PDB file of C-alpha atoms in Angstrom:
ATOM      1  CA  UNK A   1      19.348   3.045   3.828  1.00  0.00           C
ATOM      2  CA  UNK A   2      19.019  -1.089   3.869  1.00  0.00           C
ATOM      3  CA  UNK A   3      16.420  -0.495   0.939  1.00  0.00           C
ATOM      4  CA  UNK A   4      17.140  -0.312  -2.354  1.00  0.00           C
ATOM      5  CA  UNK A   5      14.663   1.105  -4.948  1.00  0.00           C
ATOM      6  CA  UNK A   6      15.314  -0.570  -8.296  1.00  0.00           C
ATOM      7  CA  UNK A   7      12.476   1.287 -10.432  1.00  0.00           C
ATOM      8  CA  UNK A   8      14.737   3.122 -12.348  1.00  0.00           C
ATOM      9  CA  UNK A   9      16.064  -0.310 -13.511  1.00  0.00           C
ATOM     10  CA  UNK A  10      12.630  -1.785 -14.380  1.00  0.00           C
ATOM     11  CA  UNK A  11      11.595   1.438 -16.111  1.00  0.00           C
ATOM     12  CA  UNK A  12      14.680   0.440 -18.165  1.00  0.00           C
ATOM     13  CA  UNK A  13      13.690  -3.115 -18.969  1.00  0.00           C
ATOM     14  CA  UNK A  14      10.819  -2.073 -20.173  1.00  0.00           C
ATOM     15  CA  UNK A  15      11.651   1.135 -21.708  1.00  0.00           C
ATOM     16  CA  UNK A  16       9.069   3.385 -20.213  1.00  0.00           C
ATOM     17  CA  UNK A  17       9.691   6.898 -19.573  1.00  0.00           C
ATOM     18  CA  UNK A  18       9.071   8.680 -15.799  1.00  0.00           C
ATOM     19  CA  UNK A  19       6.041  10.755 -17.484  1.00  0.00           C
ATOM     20  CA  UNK A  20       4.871   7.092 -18.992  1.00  0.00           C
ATOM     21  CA  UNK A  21       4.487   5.643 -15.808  1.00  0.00           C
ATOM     22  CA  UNK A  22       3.471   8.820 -14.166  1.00  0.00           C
ATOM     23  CA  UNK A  23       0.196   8.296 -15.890  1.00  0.00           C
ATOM     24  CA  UNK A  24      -0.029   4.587 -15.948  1.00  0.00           C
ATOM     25  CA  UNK A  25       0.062   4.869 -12.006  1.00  0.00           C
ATOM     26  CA  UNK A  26      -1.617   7.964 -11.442  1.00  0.00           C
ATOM     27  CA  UNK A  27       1.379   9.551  -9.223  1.00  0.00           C
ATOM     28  CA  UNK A  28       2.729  12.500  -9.452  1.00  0.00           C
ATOM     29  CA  UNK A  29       6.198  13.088 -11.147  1.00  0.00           C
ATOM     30  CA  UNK A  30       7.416  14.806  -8.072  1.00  0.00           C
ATOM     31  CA  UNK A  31       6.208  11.717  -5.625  1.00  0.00           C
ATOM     32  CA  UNK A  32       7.331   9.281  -8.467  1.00  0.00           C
ATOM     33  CA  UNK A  33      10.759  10.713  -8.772  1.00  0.00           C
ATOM     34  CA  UNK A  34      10.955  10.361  -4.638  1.00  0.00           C
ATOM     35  CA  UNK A  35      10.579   6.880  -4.722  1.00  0.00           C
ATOM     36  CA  UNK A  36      12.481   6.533  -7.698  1.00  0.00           C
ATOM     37  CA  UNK A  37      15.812   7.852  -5.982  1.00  0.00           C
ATOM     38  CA  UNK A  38      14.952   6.204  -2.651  1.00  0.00           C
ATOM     39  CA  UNK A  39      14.484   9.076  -0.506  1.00  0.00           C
ATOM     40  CA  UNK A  40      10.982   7.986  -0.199  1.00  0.00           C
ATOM     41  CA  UNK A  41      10.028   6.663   3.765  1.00  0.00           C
ATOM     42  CA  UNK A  42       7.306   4.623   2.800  1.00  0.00           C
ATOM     43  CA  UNK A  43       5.017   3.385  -0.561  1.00  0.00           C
ATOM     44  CA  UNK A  44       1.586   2.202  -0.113  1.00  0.00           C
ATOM     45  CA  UNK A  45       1.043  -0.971  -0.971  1.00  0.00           C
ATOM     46  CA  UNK A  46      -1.622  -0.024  -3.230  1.00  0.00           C
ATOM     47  CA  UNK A  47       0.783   2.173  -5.159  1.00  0.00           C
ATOM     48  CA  UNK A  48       3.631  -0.442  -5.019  1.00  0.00           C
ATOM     49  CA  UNK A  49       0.516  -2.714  -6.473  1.00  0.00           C
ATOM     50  CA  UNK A  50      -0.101  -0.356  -9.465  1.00  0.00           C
ATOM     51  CA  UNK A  51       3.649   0.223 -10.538  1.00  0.00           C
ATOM     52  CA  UNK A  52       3.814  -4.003 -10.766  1.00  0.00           C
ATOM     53  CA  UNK A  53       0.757  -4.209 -13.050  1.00  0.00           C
ATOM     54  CA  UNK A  54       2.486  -1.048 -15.348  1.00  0.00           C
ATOM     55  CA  UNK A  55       5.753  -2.303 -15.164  1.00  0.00           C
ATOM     56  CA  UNK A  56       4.626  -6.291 -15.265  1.00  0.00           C
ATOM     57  CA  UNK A  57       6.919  -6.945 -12.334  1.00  0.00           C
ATOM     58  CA  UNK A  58       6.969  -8.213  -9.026  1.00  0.00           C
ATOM     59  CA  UNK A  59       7.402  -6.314  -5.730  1.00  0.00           C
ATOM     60  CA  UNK A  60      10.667  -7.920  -5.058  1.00  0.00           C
ATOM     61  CA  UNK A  61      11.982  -6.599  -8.478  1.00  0.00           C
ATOM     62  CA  UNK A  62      11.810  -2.948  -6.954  1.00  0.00           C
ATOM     63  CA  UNK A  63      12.650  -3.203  -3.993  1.00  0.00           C
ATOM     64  CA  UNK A  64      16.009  -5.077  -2.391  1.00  0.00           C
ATOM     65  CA  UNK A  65      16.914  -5.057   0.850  1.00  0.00           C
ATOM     66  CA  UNK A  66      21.234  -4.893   1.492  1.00  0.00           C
ATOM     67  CA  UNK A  67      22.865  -5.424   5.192  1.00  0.00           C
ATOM     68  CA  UNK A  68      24.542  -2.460   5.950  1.00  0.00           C
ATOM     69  CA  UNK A  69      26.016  -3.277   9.403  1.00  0.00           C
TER      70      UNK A  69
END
């Protein structure tokens, strides 16, 4: 996939755990892990919206887009 999900990275950066955010974000661990390994399809932007304010990040931090032709 052209998408790259870079949560795992921010998570990092800010040293918050899955469960930590979990709860920030009000997700589930199973949907949060989904999106954090990039098998996800799509994110609401409401949810992308709530991981930036938890993680203090911007949308383009997350999410990267590669040409894969």
């Amino acid at each position: 996939m052209a998408i790259i999900v870079n949560l795992d990275v921010m998570m990092a950066r800010r040293k918050m755990s899955l469960n930590e955010l979990s709860e920030k974000v009000d997700i589930t661990l199973a949907n949060l892990s989904i999106l954090k390994t990039g098998k996800a399809k799509a994110v609401r932007f409401s949810t992308l919206e709530a991981i930036c304010k938890a993680l203090d990040c911007q949308p383009g931090d997350l999410l990267e887009f590669r040409n894969e032709e």
